[in-house]
Amino acid sequence: MSDNWKPRTRAVHGGTRRSQYGEVSEAIFLTQGFVYDSAEAAEARFNEAGPDEFIYARYGNPTVRMFEERMALLEGAEDAFATASGMAAVSGALTAMLKAGDRVVSARALFGSCLYVLEEILTRYGVEVEFVDGTDLAAWEAAITPGTRAVFFESLSNPTLEVVDIQSVSALAHKVGATVLVDNVFATPVFSNAIAQGADVVIYSTTKHVDGQGRALGGVIMGTEEFIRKTVEPYIKHTGGSMSPFTAWVMLKGLETMELRVRAQAATAQKLAQVLHGHDALSRVIYPGHPSHAQNGLIQTQMGGKGGTVLSLDLKGGQAAAFAFLNALTIPVISNNLGDAKSILTHPATTTHQRLPQDQKDLLGITPGLVRMSVGIEDADDLVADVLQALEKAG
Ligand SMILES: *Cc1c(COP(=O)(O)O)cnc(C)c1O
């Protein structure tokens, strides 16, 4: 591993550990335990495990460690801990560091389960949570009062694709000594470098672009070695949300092609946004990479001008038109994952955000006509043609 390697090289070779057989493809160590040479060796390892020494797969495993090291190298983080799902990562990172009486400030526009953890679970244990409009720096500034322990947000929100200014919000948080945790799924590990922009902890659901082929649930928490080893590891290894070795292997294989997939997906998303902008059947086309997006300037500095792999469309005909559109598509599937090689469409108001009361939906811009499209790696012209014919049918 060279310090000069660019991300694409790191994603293929970073963290590789070869066994005595010199295998090319990463080995899957499907073992929960490890044998010690003697009773003394067991005692020594429990006392302090060295870098290539393992105790129990809930604590760590060679395949999982390869994945953690590769992700940390890719992100430029000191260390990483892999988890059983994205939500095990979000809830694990927050719960590991918070205690009763702590104050958290969070953006309001969140993935449904993230909102549940902050609103329903943390508050039950005496953590105070205040929600703000993530795009409003004055609101962040007013809410991040001295004594605030943590700041949480999704850098690109779901499904309305609002952008949170990582650098500015981190600066506000650091003024009062708060830890900044960023759920960076929509921004993808390819286009965003949240730690370099000031975040302390970056979390990915690796179910999304890292696997990218719809096979396995996974998550990862990245930050300083101190935070990962002293705060996150004890919490996850004792509460049980660790990643399985088989999942880690799936994720390692996904990482090898992630950059190629994500760049192709984003290029097609950009093309779709350009073609669909101003279409008669649509009241809104939301894509952060399109010049019409209110925060396109921030996307230039924060994501190198790339708007990610998801776009949202608002059909003028409301829910009936949205359903007709979804049902008329022949290539994308109707589902709720994202970042997949297959294009996937979701109607948030009746599925992922169904639970939200109407006033919250209104506040977040989740209208009856809104559909979210996660753009896959299919041929761009095929996708454009399919979307156009389905819009035609939806009126
Ligand atoms: C999918 C997702 C999660 C949860 O990840 P899982 O792997 O499904 O547990 C968390 N945050 C965001 C932004 C997501 O898109």
CSV table of C-alpha atoms and ligand atoms in Angstrom, one decimal:
chain,number,residue,atom,x,y,z
A,1,MET,CA,0.0,0.0,0.0
A,2,SER,CA,1.4,3.3,-1.1
A,3,ASP,CA,0.4,6.6,0.5
A,4,ASN,CA,0.2,8.0,-3.1
A,5,TRP,CA,-2.4,5.6,-4.3
A,6,LYS,CA,-5.5,7.2,-5.7
A,7,PRO,CA,-8.9,6.1,-4.4
A,8,ARG,CA,-9.5,3.6,-7.3
A,9,THR,CA,-6.3,1.8,-6.6
A,10,ARG,CA,-7.0,1.8,-2.8
A,11,ALA,CA,-10.5,0.3,-3.5
A,12,VAL,CA,-8.9,-2.6,-5.3
A,13,HIS,CA,-5.8,-3.3,-3.2
A,14,GLY,CA,-6.1,-1.5,0.2
A,15,GLY,CA,-6.0,-3.6,3.3
A,16,THR,CA,-5.4,-6.9,1.5
A,17,ARG,CA,-4.2,-9.7,3.8
A,18,ARG,CA,-3.0,-12.9,2.1
A,19,SER,CA,-2.9,-16.3,3.7
A,20,GLN,CA,0.1,-18.7,3.3
A,21,TYR,CA,-1.5,-19.8,0.0
A,22,GLY,CA,-1.1,-16.4,-1.7
A,23,GLU,CA,-4.7,-16.3,-3.1
A,24,VAL,CA,-5.5,-13.5,-5.5
A,25,SER,CA,-9.1,-12.9,-4.5
A,26,GLU,CA,-9.6,-12.1,-0.8
A,27,ALA,CA,-10.1,-15.2,1.4
A,28,ILE,CA,-13.4,-15.5,3.4
A,29,PHE,CA,-12.5,-16.5,6.9
A,30,LEU,CA,-15.8,-18.0,7.8
A,31,THR,CA,-14.8,-18.6,11.4
A,32,GLN,CA,-16.2,-17.2,14.6
A,33,GLY,CA,-13.3,-18.3,16.7
A,34,PHE,CA,-9.5,-18.6,16.6
A,35,VAL,CA,-7.2,-21.2,18.1
A,36,TYR,CA,-4.4,-20.3,20.5
A,37,ASP,CA,-1.1,-22.2,20.6
A,38,SER,CA,-1.2,-22.5,24.4
A,39,ALA,CA,-3.1,-21.4,27.5
A,40,GLU,CA,-0.5,-18.7,27.9
A,41,ALA,CA,-1.0,-17.5,24.4
A,42,ALA,CA,-4.8,-17.2,25.0
A,43,GLU,CA,-4.2,-15.2,28.1
A,44,ALA,CA,-1.8,-12.9,26.3
A,45,ARG,CA,-4.2,-12.3,23.4
A,46,PHE,CA,-7.1,-11.5,25.7
A,47,ASN,CA,-4.7,-9.1,27.5
A,48,GLU,CA,-3.8,-7.3,24.3
A,49,ALA,CA,-4.4,-8.6,20.7
A,50,GLY,CA,-1.8,-7.6,18.2
A,51,PRO,CA,-2.7,-6.3,14.7
A,52,ASP,CA,-3.1,-9.8,13.1
A,53,GLU,CA,-4.5,-11.5,16.1
A,54,PHE,CA,-8.2,-12.2,16.6
A,55,ILE,CA,-10.3,-13.5,19.4
A,56,TYR,CA,-13.9,-13.8,18.3
A,57,ALA,CA,-15.7,-12.7,15.1
A,58,ARG,CA,-18.0,-10.3,17.0
A,59,TYR,CA,-14.8,-8.5,18.0
A,60,GLY,CA,-13.0,-8.8,14.6
A,61,ASN,CA,-12.2,-11.2,11.8
A,62,PRO,CA,-9.5,-11.2,9.1
A,63,THR,CA,-12.0,-10.7,6.2
A,64,VAL,CA,-13.9,-8.0,8.1
A,65,ARG,CA,-10.6,-6.3,9.0
A,66,MET,CA,-9.6,-6.2,5.3
A,67,PHE,CA,-12.8,-4.5,4.6
A,68,GLU,CA,-12.5,-2.0,7.4
A,69,GLU,CA,-8.9,-1.1,6.4
A,70,ARG,CA,-9.9,-0.7,2.8
A,71,MET,CA,-12.8,1.6,3.7
A,72,ALA,CA,-10.6,3.7,6.0
A,73,LEU,CA,-8.0,4.1,3.3
A,74,LEU,CA,-10.6,5.1,0.8
A,75,GLU,CA,-12.1,7.7,3.1
A,76,GLY,CA,-8.8,8.9,4.5
A,77,ALA,CA,-9.9,8.0,8.0
A,78,GLU,CA,-7.6,6.7,10.7
A,79,ASP,CA,-9.8,3.6,11.4
A,80,ALA,CA,-13.1,1.9,10.7
A,81,PHE,CA,-15.5,-0.5,12.3
A,82,ALA,CA,-17.8,-2.6,10.1
A,83,THR,CA,-21.4,-3.4,11.2
A,84,ALA,CA,-24.2,-5.7,10.3
A,85,SER,CA,-26.2,-3.0,8.5
A,86,GLY,CA,-26.2,0.8,7.9
A,87,MET,CA,-28.6,1.2,10.8
A,88,ALA,CA,-26.3,-0.8,13.2
A,89,ALA,CA,-23.7,1.8,12.2
A,90,VAL,CA,-25.9,4.9,12.7
A,91,SER,CA,-27.4,3.7,16.0
A,92,GLY,CA,-24.1,2.2,17.2
A,93,ALA,CA,-22.1,5.3,16.6
A,94,LEU,CA,-24.7,7.5,18.3
A,95,THR,CA,-25.4,5.2,21.2
A,96,ALA,CA,-21.8,4.4,21.8
A,97,MET,CA,-20.9,8.1,22.4
A,98,LEU,CA,-24.1,9.5,24.1
A,99,LYS,CA,-25.4,9.4,27.6
A,100,ALA,CA,-28.5,10.7,29.4
A,101,GLY,CA,-28.5,14.5,29.5
A,102,ASP,CA,-26.5,14.9,26.3
A,103,ARG,CA,-27.8,17.3,23.6
A,104,VAL,CA,-27.8,16.3,19.9
A,105,VAL,CA,-28.7,18.7,17.0
A,106,SER,CA,-29.8,16.9,13.8
A,107,ALA,CA,-31.0,17.8,10.4
A,108,ARG,CA,-34.7,17.1,10.1
A,109,ALA,CA,-34.6,15.5,6.6
A,110,LEU,CA,-33.4,12.0,7.4
A,111,PHE,CA,-33.8,8.4,6.3
A,112,GLY,CA,-36.8,7.0,8.2
A,113,SER,CA,-34.9,4.7,10.5
A,114,CYS,CA,-32.3,7.4,11.4
A,115,LEU,CA,-35.2,9.7,12.4
A,116,TYR,CA,-36.7,6.8,14.5
A,117,VAL,CA,-33.4,6.3,16.3
A,118,LEU,CA,-33.0,10.0,17.1
A,119,GLU,CA,-36.6,10.8,17.8
A,120,GLU,CA,-37.9,7.7,19.5
A,121,ILE,CA,-34.9,5.7,20.9
A,122,LEU,CA,-32.3,8.2,22.1
A,123,THR,CA,-34.9,10.4,23.7
A,124,ARG,CA,-36.2,7.4,25.7
A,125,TYR,CA,-32.7,7.3,27.3
A,126,GLY,CA,-32.7,10.9,28.3
A,127,VAL,CA,-30.9,12.4,25.3
A,128,GLU,CA,-32.2,15.7,24.1
A,129,VAL,CA,-32.6,16.0,20.4
A,130,GLU,CA,-33.3,19.2,18.4
A,131,PHE,CA,-34.1,19.0,14.7
A,132,VAL,CA,-33.3,21.9,12.3
A,133,ASP,CA,-33.6,22.6,8.6
A,134,GLY,CA,-30.2,21.2,7.4
A,135,THR,CA,-29.8,23.8,4.7
A,136,ASP,CA,-30.2,26.7,7.1
A,137,LEU,CA,-26.8,27.7,8.6
A,138,ALA,CA,-28.5,30.2,10.9
A,139,ALA,CA,-30.7,27.5,12.3
A,140,TRP,CA,-27.7,25.3,12.9
A,141,GLU,CA,-25.9,28.1,14.6
A,142,ALA,CA,-28.8,28.9,16.9
A,143,ALA,CA,-29.3,25.2,17.8
A,144,ILE,CA,-25.7,24.2,18.4
A,145,THR,CA,-25.4,25.7,21.9
A,146,PRO,CA,-22.5,25.3,24.3
A,147,GLY,CA,-22.7,21.8,25.8
A,148,THR,CA,-24.1,20.2,22.6
A,149,ARG,CA,-22.4,16.8,22.4
A,150,ALA,CA,-23.2,15.7,18.9
A,151,VAL,CA,-24.3,17.0,15.5
A,152,PHE,CA,-25.9,14.5,13.0
A,153,PHE,CA,-27.0,14.9,9.4
A,154,GLU,CA,-27.2,13.2,6.0
A,155,SER,CA,-24.9,15.3,3.7
A,156,LEU,CA,-27.4,14.8,0.9
A,157,SER,CA,-31.0,14.2,2.2
A,158,ASN,CA,-33.5,11.6,1.1
A,159,PRO,CA,-35.6,11.9,-1.0
A,160,THR,CA,-35.5,15.7,-1.7
A,161,LEU,CA,-31.7,15.8,-2.1
A,162,GLU,CA,-31.0,18.9,0.0
A,163,VAL,CA,-27.3,19.5,0.6
A,164,VAL,CA,-25.9,20.1,4.0
A,165,ASP,CA,-22.7,22.2,4.1
A,166,ILE,CA,-20.3,19.8,5.9
A,167,GLN,CA,-17.5,22.4,6.3
A,168,SER,CA,-19.7,25.2,7.8
A,169,VAL,CA,-21.8,23.0,10.1
A,170,SER,CA,-18.6,21.2,11.3
A,171,ALA,CA,-17.0,24.6,12.1
A,172,LEU,CA,-20.1,25.6,14.1
A,173,ALA,CA,-20.0,22.3,16.0
A,174,HIS,CA,-16.3,22.4,16.7
A,175,LYS,CA,-16.7,25.8,18.2
A,176,VAL,CA,-18.6,24.2,21.1
A,177,GLY,CA,-16.6,20.9,21.1
A,178,ALA,CA,-19.4,18.8,19.6
A,179,THR,CA,-18.7,15.7,17.5
A,180,VAL,CA,-19.9,15.8,13.9
A,181,LEU,CA,-21.4,12.5,12.6
A,182,VAL,CA,-22.3,12.4,8.9
A,183,ASP,CA,-24.4,9.8,7.3
A,184,ASN,CA,-22.9,10.1,3.8
A,185,VAL,CA,-24.8,7.4,1.9
A,186,PHE,CA,-26.3,9.6,-0.8
A,187,ALA,CA,-23.1,11.5,-1.4
A,188,THR,CA,-21.3,8.1,-1.9
A,189,PRO,CA,-17.7,7.3,-0.9
A,190,VAL,CA,-16.7,8.2,-4.5
A,191,PHE,CA,-17.8,11.9,-4.6
A,192,SER,CA,-17.6,13.0,-1.0
A,193,ASN,CA,-14.7,13.2,1.4
A,194,ALA,CA,-16.6,14.3,4.6
A,195,ILE,CA,-13.6,13.8,7.0
A,196,ALA,CA,-11.4,16.1,4.9
A,197,GLN,CA,-14.2,18.7,5.0
A,198,GLY,CA,-14.4,18.6,8.8
A,199,ALA,CA,-16.6,15.8,9.9
A,200,ASP,CA,-15.3,13.7,12.8
A,201,VAL,CA,-17.3,10.5,12.1
A,202,VAL,CA,-18.5,9.3,8.7
A,203,ILE,CA,-21.1,6.5,8.4
A,204,TYR,CA,-22.1,4.5,5.4
A,205,SER,CA,-24.8,1.9,4.8
A,206,THR,CA,-22.6,-0.3,2.6
A,207,THR,CA,-25.9,-2.0,1.5
A,208,LYS,CA,-26.0,0.8,-1.0
A,209,HIS,CA,-23.1,1.7,-3.4
A,210,VAL,CA,-20.4,-0.4,-1.8
A,211,ASP,CA,-22.2,-3.7,-2.4
A,212,GLY,CA,-24.0,-2.0,-5.2
A,213,GLN,CA,-25.6,-5.3,-6.4
A,214,GLY,CA,-28.4,-5.7,-4.0
A,215,ARG,CA,-26.9,-8.7,-2.1
A,216,ALA,CA,-26.1,-7.9,1.5
A,217,LEU,CA,-26.8,-5.5,4.3
A,218,GLY,CA,-23.8,-3.8,5.9
A,219,GLY,CA,-22.5,-0.7,7.4
A,220,VAL,CA,-19.3,1.0,8.5
A,221,ILE,CA,-18.3,3.7,11.0
A,222,MET,CA,-15.1,5.7,10.3
A,223,GLY,CA,-13.2,8.2,12.5
A,224,THR,CA,-10.1,8.6,14.6
A,225,GLU,CA,-8.5,5.5,15.9
A,226,GLU,CA,-9.3,6.7,19.4
A,227,PHE,CA,-13.0,7.1,18.6
A,228,ILE,CA,-13.3,3.8,16.8
A,229,ARG,CA,-11.2,1.7,19.2
A,230,LYS,CA,-12.2,3.3,22.5
A,231,THR,CA,-15.8,4.3,21.9
A,232,VAL,CA,-17.3,2.3,19.0
A,233,GLU,CA,-15.5,-1.1,19.2
A,234,PRO,CA,-16.4,-1.8,22.9
A,235,TYR,CA,-20.1,-0.8,22.2
A,236,ILE,CA,-20.6,-2.8,19.0
A,237,LYS,CA,-18.6,-5.9,20.0
A,238,HIS,CA,-20.5,-6.2,23.3
A,239,THR,CA,-24.0,-5.4,21.9
A,240,GLY,CA,-23.6,-7.6,18.8
A,241,GLY,CA,-24.0,-5.5,15.7
A,242,SER,CA,-20.7,-6.6,14.0
A,243,MET,CA,-20.5,-7.5,10.3
A,244,SER,CA,-20.3,-11.1,9.3
A,245,PRO,CA,-17.1,-12.3,7.4
A,246,PHE,CA,-19.2,-13.4,4.4
A,247,THR,CA,-20.8,-10.0,4.2
A,248,ALA,CA,-17.3,-8.3,4.5
A,249,TRP,CA,-16.2,-10.4,1.5
A,250,VAL,CA,-19.2,-9.4,-0.6
A,251,MET,CA,-18.4,-5.8,0.3
A,252,LEU,CA,-14.7,-6.2,-0.6
A,253,LYS,CA,-15.7,-7.5,-4.0
A,254,GLY,CA,-18.2,-4.6,-4.4
A,255,LEU,CA,-15.5,-2.0,-3.5
A,256,GLU,CA,-13.4,-3.2,-6.5
A,257,THR,CA,-15.9,-2.0,-9.0
A,258,MET,CA,-17.6,0.8,-6.9
A,259,GLU,CA,-15.9,3.7,-8.5
A,260,LEU,CA,-16.6,2.5,-12.0
A,261,ARG,CA,-20.3,1.8,-11.2
A,262,VAL,CA,-20.9,5.1,-9.3
A,263,ARG,CA,-19.3,7.3,-11.9
A,264,ALA,CA,-21.4,5.6,-14.7
A,265,GLN,CA,-24.6,5.9,-12.6
A,266,ALA,CA,-23.9,9.6,-11.8
A,267,ALA,CA,-23.3,10.4,-15.5
A,268,THR,CA,-26.6,8.8,-16.4
A,269,ALA,CA,-28.4,10.6,-13.6
A,270,GLN,CA,-26.9,13.9,-14.9
A,271,LYS,CA,-28.1,13.1,-18.4
A,272,LEU,CA,-31.6,12.2,-17.2
A,273,ALA,CA,-31.8,15.4,-15.2
A,274,GLN,CA,-30.8,17.4,-18.3
A,275,VAL,CA,-33.4,15.6,-20.6
A,276,LEU,CA,-36.2,15.8,-18.0
A,277,HIS,CA,-35.7,19.4,-16.9
A,278,GLY,CA,-38.7,21.4,-18.0
A,279,HIS,CA,-40.7,18.3,-19.1
A,280,ASP,CA,-44.4,19.0,-19.4
A,281,ALA,CA,-45.5,16.2,-17.0
A,282,LEU,CA,-43.1,17.3,-14.2
A,283,SER,CA,-43.4,20.1,-11.8
A,284,ARG,CA,-39.9,19.5,-10.3
A,285,VAL,CA,-36.7,17.7,-11.3
A,286,ILE,CA,-34.4,17.5,-8.3
A,287,TYR,CA,-30.8,16.6,-9.0
A,288,PRO,CA,-28.0,18.3,-7.1
A,289,GLY,CA,-25.7,18.1,-10.2
A,290,HIS,CA,-28.1,20.1,-12.3
A,291,PRO,CA,-27.5,23.9,-12.5
A,292,SER,CA,-31.2,24.5,-11.5
A,293,HIS,CA,-30.6,22.9,-8.0
A,294,ALA,CA,-30.7,25.7,-5.4
A,295,GLN,CA,-27.4,24.4,-3.9
A,296,ASN,CA,-25.6,23.5,-7.0
A,297,GLY,CA,-22.7,25.9,-5.9
A,298,LEU,CA,-22.2,23.8,-2.8
A,299,ILE,CA,-22.2,20.6,-4.9
A,300,GLN,CA,-19.3,22.1,-6.9
A,301,THR,CA,-17.1,22.6,-3.7
A,302,GLN,CA,-18.4,19.6,-1.7
A,303,MET,CA,-18.8,16.9,-4.3
A,304,GLY,CA,-16.6,18.0,-7.1
A,305,GLY,CA,-19.7,19.0,-9.1
A,306,LYS,CA,-21.1,15.5,-9.1
A,307,GLY,CA,-24.7,15.2,-8.0
A,308,GLY,CA,-24.7,11.5,-7.0
A,309,THR,CA,-26.7,8.6,-8.4
A,310,VAL,CA,-30.2,9.5,-7.3
A,311,LEU,CA,-32.7,12.0,-8.7
A,312,SER,CA,-36.2,12.9,-7.7
A,313,LEU,CA,-39.1,13.7,-10.0
A,314,ASP,CA,-42.4,15.4,-9.1
A,315,LEU,CA,-45.3,14.5,-11.4
A,316,LYS,CA,-47.9,17.2,-11.9
A,317,GLY,CA,-50.6,14.6,-11.8
A,318,GLY,CA,-49.9,13.6,-8.1
A,319,GLN,CA,-50.1,10.1,-6.8
A,320,ALA,CA,-52.2,8.7,-9.7
A,321,ALA,CA,-49.6,9.9,-12.2
A,322,ALA,CA,-46.7,8.8,-10.1
A,323,PHE,CA,-48.2,5.3,-9.8
A,324,ALA,CA,-48.9,5.2,-13.5
A,325,PHE,CA,-45.4,6.3,-14.3
A,326,LEU,CA,-43.8,3.6,-12.0
A,327,ASN,CA,-46.1,0.9,-13.5
A,328,ALA,CA,-45.3,1.9,-17.1
A,329,LEU,CA,-41.5,1.6,-16.7
A,330,THR,CA,-40.0,-1.5,-18.3
A,331,ILE,CA,-36.3,-1.4,-17.2
A,332,PRO,CA,-36.2,0.0,-13.6
A,333,VAL,CA,-37.7,-2.0,-10.8
A,334,ILE,CA,-40.1,-0.7,-8.1
A,335,SER,CA,-38.2,-1.2,-4.9
A,336,ASN,CA,-36.7,0.8,-2.1
A,337,ASN,CA,-32.9,0.1,-2.2
A,338,LEU,CA,-30.6,2.6,-3.8
A,339,GLY,CA,-27.1,2.7,-5.3
A,340,ASP,CA,-27.8,-0.6,-7.0
A,341,ALA,CA,-26.6,-1.7,-10.5
A,342,LYS,CA,-30.3,-1.9,-11.4
A,343,SER,CA,-32.3,1.3,-11.6
A,344,ILE,CA,-34.8,1.4,-8.8
A,345,LEU,CA,-37.9,3.6,-8.3
A,346,THR,CA,-39.6,4.4,-5.1
A,347,HIS,CA,-42.8,6.4,-4.2
A,348,PRO,CA,-41.6,7.8,-0.8
A,349,ALA,CA,-45.0,9.2,0.3
A,350,THR,CA,-46.6,5.7,0.3
A,351,THR,CA,-43.5,3.6,1.2
A,352,THR,CA,-40.3,4.8,2.9
A,353,HIS,CA,-41.9,7.9,4.4
A,354,GLN,CA,-45.5,6.5,4.8
A,355,ARG,CA,-45.2,6.7,8.6
A,356,LEU,CA,-44.6,10.5,8.6
A,357,PRO,CA,-47.6,12.7,9.5
A,358,GLN,CA,-48.8,15.0,6.7
A,359,ASP,CA,-47.3,18.2,8.2
A,360,GLN,CA,-43.8,16.5,8.3
A,361,LYS,CA,-44.2,15.4,4.7
A,362,ASP,CA,-45.2,18.9,3.7
A,363,LEU,CA,-42.2,20.3,5.6
A,364,LEU,CA,-39.8,17.9,3.8
A,365,GLY,CA,-41.4,18.4,0.4
A,366,ILE,CA,-42.6,14.8,0.1
A,367,THR,CA,-45.5,15.5,-2.2
A,368,PRO,CA,-47.9,12.8,-3.6
A,369,GLY,CA,-46.3,13.1,-7.1
A,370,LEU,CA,-42.7,12.7,-5.9
A,371,VAL,CA,-40.8,9.6,-7.1
A,372,ARG,CA,-37.2,8.8,-6.3
A,373,MET,CA,-35.1,7.2,-8.9
A,374,SER,CA,-31.8,5.5,-8.0
A,375,VAL,CA,-30.0,5.3,-11.4
A,376,GLY,CA,-28.3,2.0,-12.2
A,377,ILE,CA,-25.6,1.0,-14.7
A,378,GLU,CA,-27.9,0.2,-17.6
A,379,ASP,CA,-27.3,1.9,-20.9
A,380,ALA,CA,-28.1,5.6,-20.5
A,381,ASP,CA,-30.0,5.9,-23.8
A,382,ASP,CA,-32.2,2.9,-22.9
A,383,LEU,CA,-33.1,4.5,-19.5
A,384,VAL,CA,-33.8,7.9,-21.0
A,385,ALA,CA,-36.1,6.3,-23.6
A,386,ASP,CA,-37.9,4.2,-21.0
A,387,VAL,CA,-38.5,7.1,-18.6
A,388,LEU,CA,-39.8,9.3,-21.5
A,389,GLN,CA,-42.3,6.7,-22.7
A,390,ALA,CA,-43.5,6.1,-19.1
A,391,LEU,CA,-44.0,9.8,-18.5
A,392,GLU,CA,-46.0,9.9,-21.8
A,393,LYS,CA,-48.2,7.1,-20.5
A,394,ALA,CA,-48.6,8.8,-17.1
A,395,GLY,CA,-49.8,11.9,-18.8
B,1,LIG,C1,-30.2,2.8,3.7
B,1,LIG,C2,-29.8,3.9,4.5
B,1,LIG,C3,-29.5,3.7,5.9
B,1,LIG,C4,-29.7,2.4,6.5
B,1,LIG,O1,-28.9,1.4,6.0
B,1,LIG,P1,-29.3,-0.2,6.1
B,1,LIG,O2,-28.1,-0.9,5.5
B,1,LIG,O3,-30.5,-0.4,5.3
B,1,LIG,O4,-29.5,-0.5,7.5
B,1,LIG,C5,-29.1,4.8,6.7
B,1,LIG,N1,-29.0,6.0,6.1
B,1,LIG,C6,-29.3,6.3,4.8
B,1,LIG,C7,-29.1,7.6,4.3
B,1,LIG,C8,-29.7,5.2,4.0
B,1,LIG,O5,-29.9,5.5,2.7
